[in-house]
Short mmCIF file of C-alpha atoms in Angstrom, two decimals:
data_model
loop_
_atom_site.label_atom_id
_atom_site.label_comp_id
_atom_site.label_asym_id
_atom_site.label_seq_id
_atom_site.Cartn_x
_atom_site.Cartn_y
_atom_site.Cartn_z
CA UNK A 1 69.03 109.72 122.57
CA UNK A 2 65.88 108.18 122.59
CA UNK A 3 65.52 108.47 126.69
CA UNK A 4 65.12 112.19 127.47
CA UNK A 5 67.67 113.07 129.91
CA UNK A 6 66.20 116.10 132.36
CA UNK A 7 66.86 116.83 135.49
CA UNK A 8 63.91 115.54 137.20
CA UNK A 9 61.27 112.99 136.18
CA UNK A 10 57.56 113.67 137.34
CA UNK A 11 55.10 111.06 137.16
CA UNK A 12 51.84 111.50 137.52
CA UNK A 13 49.04 109.10 139.10
CA UNK A 14 46.89 106.91 136.58
CA UNK A 15 43.50 107.12 137.14
CA UNK A 16 41.37 104.72 137.52
CA UNK A 17 40.65 101.58 135.50
CA UNK A 18 37.03 102.19 135.74
CA UNK A 19 36.94 105.99 135.23
CA UNK A 20 39.09 104.92 132.35
CA UNK A 21 36.97 102.96 130.77
CA UNK A 22 33.92 105.26 130.95
CA UNK A 23 36.08 108.28 129.14
CA UNK A 24 36.29 105.95 126.44
CA UNK A 25 32.88 104.97 126.30
CA UNK A 26 32.11 108.77 125.79
CA UNK A 27 34.51 109.22 122.85
CA UNK A 28 33.48 106.61 121.16
CA UNK A 29 30.01 108.40 121.24
CA UNK A 30 31.47 110.82 119.62
CA UNK A 31 33.19 108.88 116.92
CA UNK A 32 36.65 109.48 118.06
CA UNK A 33 37.88 105.98 118.88
CA UNK A 34 37.94 104.62 115.12
CA UNK A 35 41.58 103.25 114.36
CA UNK A 36 42.53 100.38 112.66
CA UNK A 37 45.79 98.32 111.93
CA UNK A 38 46.89 96.41 108.45
CA UNK A 39 48.48 96.51 105.22
CA UNK A 40 46.29 98.86 103.28
CA UNK A 41 46.21 102.31 102.63
CA UNK A 42 48.66 102.70 100.35
CA UNK A 43 48.06 106.53 100.45
CA UNK A 44 49.60 108.48 102.83
CA UNK A 45 46.84 110.60 103.81
CA UNK A 46 43.42 110.70 102.41
CA UNK A 47 39.44 111.14 102.86
CA UNK A 48 37.09 108.71 101.11
CA UNK A 49 33.17 109.47 101.91
CA UNK A 50 34.44 112.16 104.64
CA UNK A 51 36.65 109.71 106.71
CA UNK A 52 40.71 110.17 106.99
CA UNK A 53 43.08 107.42 107.01
CA UNK A 54 46.78 107.98 107.27
CA UNK A 55 49.61 104.92 107.47
CA UNK A 56 51.51 106.04 110.08
CA UNK A 57 55.50 105.05 110.21
CA UNK A 58 54.86 102.04 112.79
CA UNK A 59 52.74 100.60 110.00
CA UNK A 60 49.38 101.20 111.49
CA UNK A 61 46.56 102.33 108.90
CA UNK A 62 44.81 105.55 111.26
CA UNK A 63 41.36 106.29 110.36
CA UNK A 64 39.06 108.40 111.57
CA UNK A 65 35.36 109.23 110.33
CA UNK A 66 36.26 113.01 108.89
CA UNK A 67 39.23 114.93 108.86
CA UNK A 68 40.81 115.72 112.51
CA UNK A 69 40.12 119.27 113.98
CA UNK A 70 41.02 118.05 117.83
CA UNK A 71 44.50 117.27 117.11
CA UNK A 72 47.04 116.51 120.40
CA UNK A 73 50.36 116.38 119.61
CA UNK A 74 53.96 115.81 121.23
CA UNK A 75 55.53 119.50 121.39
CA UNK A 76 57.91 118.69 118.42
CA UNK A 77 55.35 117.41 116.55
CA UNK A 78 52.76 120.21 116.90
CA UNK A 79 55.28 122.84 116.49
CA UNK A 80 56.24 121.10 112.77
CA UNK A 81 52.31 121.07 112.10
CA UNK A 82 51.52 124.90 113.14
CA UNK A 83 54.60 125.49 110.82
CA UNK A 84 52.48 124.22 108.16
CA UNK A 85 49.57 126.04 108.97
CA UNK A 86 48.19 123.03 111.02
CA UNK A 87 46.93 123.94 114.63
CA UNK A 88 46.61 121.71 117.84
CA UNK A 89 44.65 121.64 120.87
CA UNK A 90 46.80 119.82 123.17
CA UNK A 91 50.68 119.11 123.41
CA UNK A 92 52.42 116.89 125.32
CA UNK A 93 56.09 117.52 125.83
CA UNK A 94 58.57 120.21 127.21
CA UNK A 95 56.61 123.32 126.12
CA UNK A 96 57.07 126.09 128.66
CA UNK A 97 60.63 126.89 130.44
CA UNK A 98 60.27 127.78 134.85
CA UNK A 99 59.82 131.35 133.79
CA UNK A 100 56.95 130.67 131.29
CA UNK A 101 58.68 131.47 128.02
CA UNK A 102 58.54 128.75 125.62
CA UNK A 103 60.62 125.98 125.45
CA UNK A 104 63.35 125.28 122.44
CA UNK A 105 60.60 122.34 121.32
CA UNK A 106 57.65 124.77 120.82
CA UNK A 107 59.07 126.46 117.96
CA UNK A 108 57.06 129.03 116.74
CA UNK A 109 53.49 127.96 118.39
CA UNK A 110 51.49 130.49 120.58
CA UNK A 111 51.72 128.53 123.83
CA UNK A 112 49.08 130.38 125.42
CA UNK A 113 46.67 128.79 122.89
CA UNK A 114 47.13 125.02 123.40
CA UNK A 115 46.30 123.02 126.82
CA UNK A 116 49.56 121.71 128.14
CA UNK A 117 48.99 118.04 129.28
CA UNK A 118 52.60 117.24 130.34
CA UNK A 119 55.91 119.33 130.85
CA UNK A 120 58.00 116.86 131.47
CA UNK A 121 59.17 113.24 130.55
CA UNK A 122 56.87 111.10 131.85
CA UNK A 123 53.80 113.15 132.72
CA UNK A 124 50.75 112.94 130.90
CA UNK A 125 47.20 114.48 132.09
CA UNK A 126 45.02 111.56 131.09
CA UNK A 127 41.93 113.47 132.25
CA UNK A 128 42.73 116.60 130.60
CA UNK A 129 43.15 114.73 127.21
CA UNK A 130 40.05 112.78 127.41
CA UNK A 131 38.26 116.40 128.01
CA UNK A 132 39.68 117.63 124.79
CA UNK A 133 37.68 115.12 123.17
CA UNK A 134 40.86 114.26 120.76
CA UNK A 135 40.17 113.10 116.80
CA UNK A 136 43.98 112.39 116.59
CA UNK A 137 46.97 111.97 118.71
CA UNK A 138 50.49 112.34 116.90
CA UNK A 139 53.85 112.15 118.17
CA UNK A 140 57.59 111.28 116.85
CA UNK A 141 58.93 107.67 117.51
CA UNK A 142 62.46 107.06 118.29
CA UNK A 143 62.65 102.76 118.79
CA UNK A 144 59.37 102.21 117.66
CA UNK A 145 57.48 103.38 120.99
CA UNK A 146 55.51 106.86 120.53
CA UNK A 147 57.78 109.49 122.20
CA UNK A 148 56.71 111.14 125.48
CA UNK A 149 53.80 108.71 126.06
CA UNK A 150 54.37 107.65 129.34
CA UNK A 151 54.65 103.65 129.28
CA UNK A 152 52.78 103.45 132.73
CA UNK A 153 49.81 105.16 131.34
CA UNK A 154 50.16 104.22 127.37
CA UNK A 155 47.52 101.87 127.55
CA UNK A 156 44.76 104.17 128.80
CA UNK A 157 46.19 107.09 126.25
CA UNK A 158 45.99 104.90 123.27
CA UNK A 159 42.56 103.90 123.77
CA UNK A 160 41.36 107.78 124.00
CA UNK A 161 41.85 108.44 120.12
CA UNK A 162 43.94 107.03 117.19
CA UNK A 163 46.94 107.96 116.90
CA UNK A 164 50.13 108.15 114.42
CA UNK A 165 53.94 108.14 114.93
CA UNK A 166 56.22 109.02 112.81
CA UNK A 167 59.83 107.78 112.51
CA UNK A 168 63.00 110.07 113.48
CA UNK A 169 65.11 107.51 114.54
CA UNK A 170 66.65 104.68 113.30
CA UNK A 171 67.17 103.95 109.72
CA UNK A 172 65.22 107.29 109.28
CA UNK A 173 67.38 110.33 107.75
CA UNK A 174 66.45 113.73 108.40
CA UNK A 175 65.03 114.42 104.93
CA UNK A 176 62.78 111.26 105.10
CA UNK A 177 61.51 112.50 108.25
CA UNK A 178 60.56 115.56 106.97
CA UNK A 179 58.93 114.51 103.83
CA UNK A 180 56.55 112.01 106.80
CA UNK A 181 55.87 114.94 108.55
CA UNK A 182 54.86 116.94 105.38
CA UNK A 183 52.79 114.03 104.82
CA UNK A 184 51.21 114.24 107.71
CA UNK A 185 50.60 117.79 107.49
CA UNK A 186 49.08 117.87 104.15
CA UNK A 187 46.75 114.80 105.02
CA UNK A 188 45.01 117.31 107.88
CA UNK A 189 45.17 119.93 105.47
CA UNK A 190 48.04 121.91 104.78
CA UNK A 191 49.00 123.39 101.23
CA UNK A 192 52.46 122.18 100.58
CA UNK A 193 52.14 124.36 97.43
CA UNK A 194 52.12 127.47 99.74
CA UNK A 195 55.20 130.20 98.60
CA UNK A 196 55.80 129.85 102.60
CA UNK A 197 56.41 126.21 102.37
CA UNK A 198 58.11 126.25 98.79
CA UNK A 199 60.45 128.61 100.07
CA UNK A 200 61.24 126.71 103.06
CA UNK A 201 62.26 123.25 101.18
CA UNK A 202 63.70 125.52 98.94
CA UNK A 203 66.33 126.92 101.76
CA UNK A 204 66.32 123.95 103.51
CA UNK A 205 68.01 122.43 100.12
CA UNK A 206 70.31 125.15 99.83
CA UNK A 207 71.36 125.31 103.44
CA UNK A 208 72.31 120.99 102.51
CA UNK A 209 74.65 122.52 99.67
CA UNK A 210 76.23 124.55 102.07
CA UNK A 211 77.19 121.76 104.60
CA UNK A 212 78.27 119.33 101.71
CA UNK A 213 80.82 122.60 100.10
CA UNK A 214 82.05 123.52 103.93
CA UNK A 215 82.85 119.70 104.88
CA UNK A 216 84.64 119.95 101.45
CA UNK A 217 86.72 122.83 101.73
CA UNK A 218 87.07 122.39 105.66
CA UNK A 219 88.09 118.19 105.57
CA UNK A 220 88.65 116.75 108.58
CA UNK A 221 87.35 118.37 110.92
CA UNK A 222 85.98 115.93 113.74
CA UNK A 223 82.69 116.62 115.87
CA UNK A 224 81.76 115.40 118.90
CA UNK A 225 78.19 115.18 119.91
CA UNK A 226 77.70 115.35 123.43
CA UNK A 227 74.59 116.23 126.25
CA UNK A 228 76.03 117.63 129.41
CA UNK A 229 74.10 116.21 132.98
CA UNK A 230 75.35 116.87 136.93
CA UNK A 231 77.30 113.32 136.79
CA UNK A 232 77.75 112.07 133.28
CA UNK A 233 79.12 113.33 130.13
CA UNK A 234 76.92 111.72 127.14
CA UNK A 235 78.94 111.50 123.81
CA UNK A 236 76.11 110.07 120.98
CA UNK A 237 76.54 108.04 118.10
CA UNK A 238 75.94 109.55 114.75
CA UNK A 239 74.40 106.53 113.69
CA UNK A 240 70.77 106.32 115.31
CA UNK A 241 69.57 109.76 115.43
CA UNK A 242 68.07 111.17 111.67
CA UNK A 243 69.50 114.73 111.85
CA UNK A 244 73.28 113.18 112.54
CA UNK A 245 72.71 110.28 109.95
CA UNK A 246 71.78 113.00 107.57
CA UNK A 247 74.84 115.12 108.48
CA UNK A 248 77.10 112.15 108.14
CA UNK A 249 75.79 111.73 104.64
CA UNK A 250 76.64 115.51 103.65
CA UNK A 251 80.27 114.80 104.45
CA UNK A 252 80.64 115.43 108.32
CA UNK A 253 83.28 113.50 110.20
CA UNK A 254 81.85 112.29 113.93
CA UNK A 255 83.64 111.32 116.34
CA UNK A 256 82.12 107.89 117.35
CA UNK A 257 82.11 106.97 120.54
CA UNK A 258 83.27 103.00 121.61
CA UNK A 259 80.67 101.77 123.94
CA UNK A 260 77.56 102.59 123.76
CA UNK A 261 74.96 102.23 126.59
CA UNK A 262 71.67 100.16 126.30
CA UNK A 263 69.70 101.19 123.68
CA UNK A 264 72.74 101.95 121.09
CA UNK A 265 72.38 105.78 121.49
CA UNK A 266 75.09 107.06 123.55
CA UNK A 267 78.17 106.17 125.91
CA UNK A 268 77.80 107.58 129.20
CA UNK A 269 81.10 108.43 130.78
CA UNK A 270 82.26 109.93 134.08
CA UNK A 271 83.26 113.66 134.12
CA UNK A 272 86.40 112.28 134.96
CA UNK A 273 86.40 110.28 131.51
CA UNK A 274 85.36 113.66 129.53
CA UNK A 275 87.68 113.55 127.61
CA UNK A 276 87.91 110.03 126.40
CA UNK A 277 87.33 111.36 122.68
CA UNK A 278 89.00 114.81 121.10
CA UNK A 279 87.54 116.52 118.72
CA UNK A 280 87.36 119.97 117.06
CA UNK A 281 83.84 121.10 117.12
CA UNK A 282 81.62 119.68 119.97
CA UNK A 283 77.81 119.69 119.31
CA UNK A 284 75.88 120.26 122.95
CA UNK A 285 72.54 119.32 123.43
CA UNK A 286 70.53 122.23 123.84
CA UNK A 287 67.64 120.76 125.43
CA UNK A 288 66.08 122.14 128.67
CA UNK A 289 67.43 120.25 131.48
CA UNK A 290 70.70 119.88 130.08
CA UNK A 291 73.82 121.62 131.22
CA UNK A 292 74.97 124.26 128.99
CA UNK A 293 78.13 126.23 128.46
CA UNK A 294 78.22 128.07 131.15
CA UNK A 295 76.92 125.88 133.54
CA UNK A 296 79.06 123.12 132.67
CA UNK A 297 82.34 125.57 133.30
CA UNK A 298 82.02 124.37 136.60
CA UNK A 299 83.36 120.86 135.56
CA UNK A 300 87.23 121.00 134.74
CA UNK A 301 87.49 118.33 132.58
CA UNK A 302 85.07 120.04 130.07
CA UNK A 303 87.23 123.29 130.11
CA UNK A 304 90.68 120.88 129.20
CA UNK A 305 88.55 119.91 126.25
CA UNK A 306 90.19 121.37 123.26
CA UNK A 307 87.12 122.42 121.47
CA UNK A 308 86.04 123.95 124.51
CA UNK A 309 89.46 125.81 124.41
CA UNK A 310 89.05 126.91 120.81
CA UNK A 311 85.52 128.07 121.56
CA UNK A 312 84.13 125.39 118.99
CA UNK A 313 81.39 124.41 121.13
CA UNK A 314 78.00 124.84 119.36
CA UNK A 315 74.26 124.08 120.00
CA UNK A 316 73.01 120.74 118.58
CA UNK A 317 69.16 121.03 118.23
CA UNK A 318 68.85 117.22 119.99
CA UNK A 319 64.89 117.01 119.02
CA UNK A 320 64.37 118.80 115.76
CA UNK A 321 61.35 120.23 114.95
CA UNK A 322 60.54 118.47 111.55
CA UNK A 323 59.22 121.20 109.04
CA UNK A 324 62.03 122.90 106.42
CA UNK A 325 61.57 126.32 108.12
CA UNK A 326 63.45 125.34 111.23
CA UNK A 327 65.49 122.06 109.62
CA UNK A 328 67.34 124.80 107.12
CA UNK A 329 68.55 127.01 110.11
CA UNK A 330 69.85 123.90 111.46
CA UNK A 331 71.77 123.42 108.62
CA UNK A 332 72.69 126.87 108.47
CA UNK A 333 74.50 127.05 111.23
CA UNK A 334 76.10 123.49 110.77
CA UNK A 335 77.84 124.89 107.82
CA UNK A 336 79.06 127.89 109.44
CA UNK A 337 80.63 125.65 112.17
CA UNK A 338 82.03 123.66 109.70
CA UNK A 339 83.64 126.21 107.87
CA UNK A 340 85.10 128.25 110.49
CA UNK A 341 85.89 125.53 112.69
CA UNK A 342 90.04 125.38 113.45
CA UNK A 343 91.37 121.78 113.69
CA UNK A 344 92.51 121.53 117.28
CA UNK A 345 92.22 118.06 118.09
#
């Protein structure tokens, strides 16, 4: 991460400048462009005299005249809000696969009930977005930018509605990203004291304990985080993503690549050098557009990796849905993988 590696990147044309300005004017008349930055807003989310404000993880005090109802979100963020009972009108990011089924990043959402503004990296239909008359746009942030908001049309998109981001990379760990996503959901009306949410959090905490127990019971298991593409195998560092940093805190022993690419998230290896790092377990990127184990069988060097020979390749949810419900399952699966792993490297 943070750059999405998909089999193809589709870039939509831009809206003409005059058209974009006209859309801004329309939304302003509807009260949908109030947004402020500053050092105030000590509350994570509050409503005063009908207004709504939320201090996001990029340091912005995001404000609207009333609690947002027309929400547009990155698919994974929308899926997390859905788990808390907060619906969205539109999404952008991997939402459905080529056969029309929900993408892994859509989680439990009914994708037939949301407007899909873009389904791949660098795709965002600005006209459809404006037509939704959004009160708020929310997404994640890996490196200080708005995830899946195209750089080329970013200014036009961000001008149309207030926008907030939750950090999921850098110095943030999984538990913190979960807390902040829950803060956002609460500010939008979620009941964090509901039985479903309370039970999900308890399950997450129990699952974290299981990972700690597994790493202590089976010490020395080396885990490599990887992602497969046609020409390259990407070996990820555990030090930049919220999930991996948290796994490391729980005792997981990772293989750390030596020469990270620009951005500091992974090392790109040619398939001839895919065996550079030996590991007992491989956590393999599960995102649509990356090569999965059945496809990787065509790569001779992949088949020679010790973890592959041992059948110790498990899916990595590279972009977690940051709800306790979804992340509890991730930890439970990780605990089983560590507990059952044989040392083969």
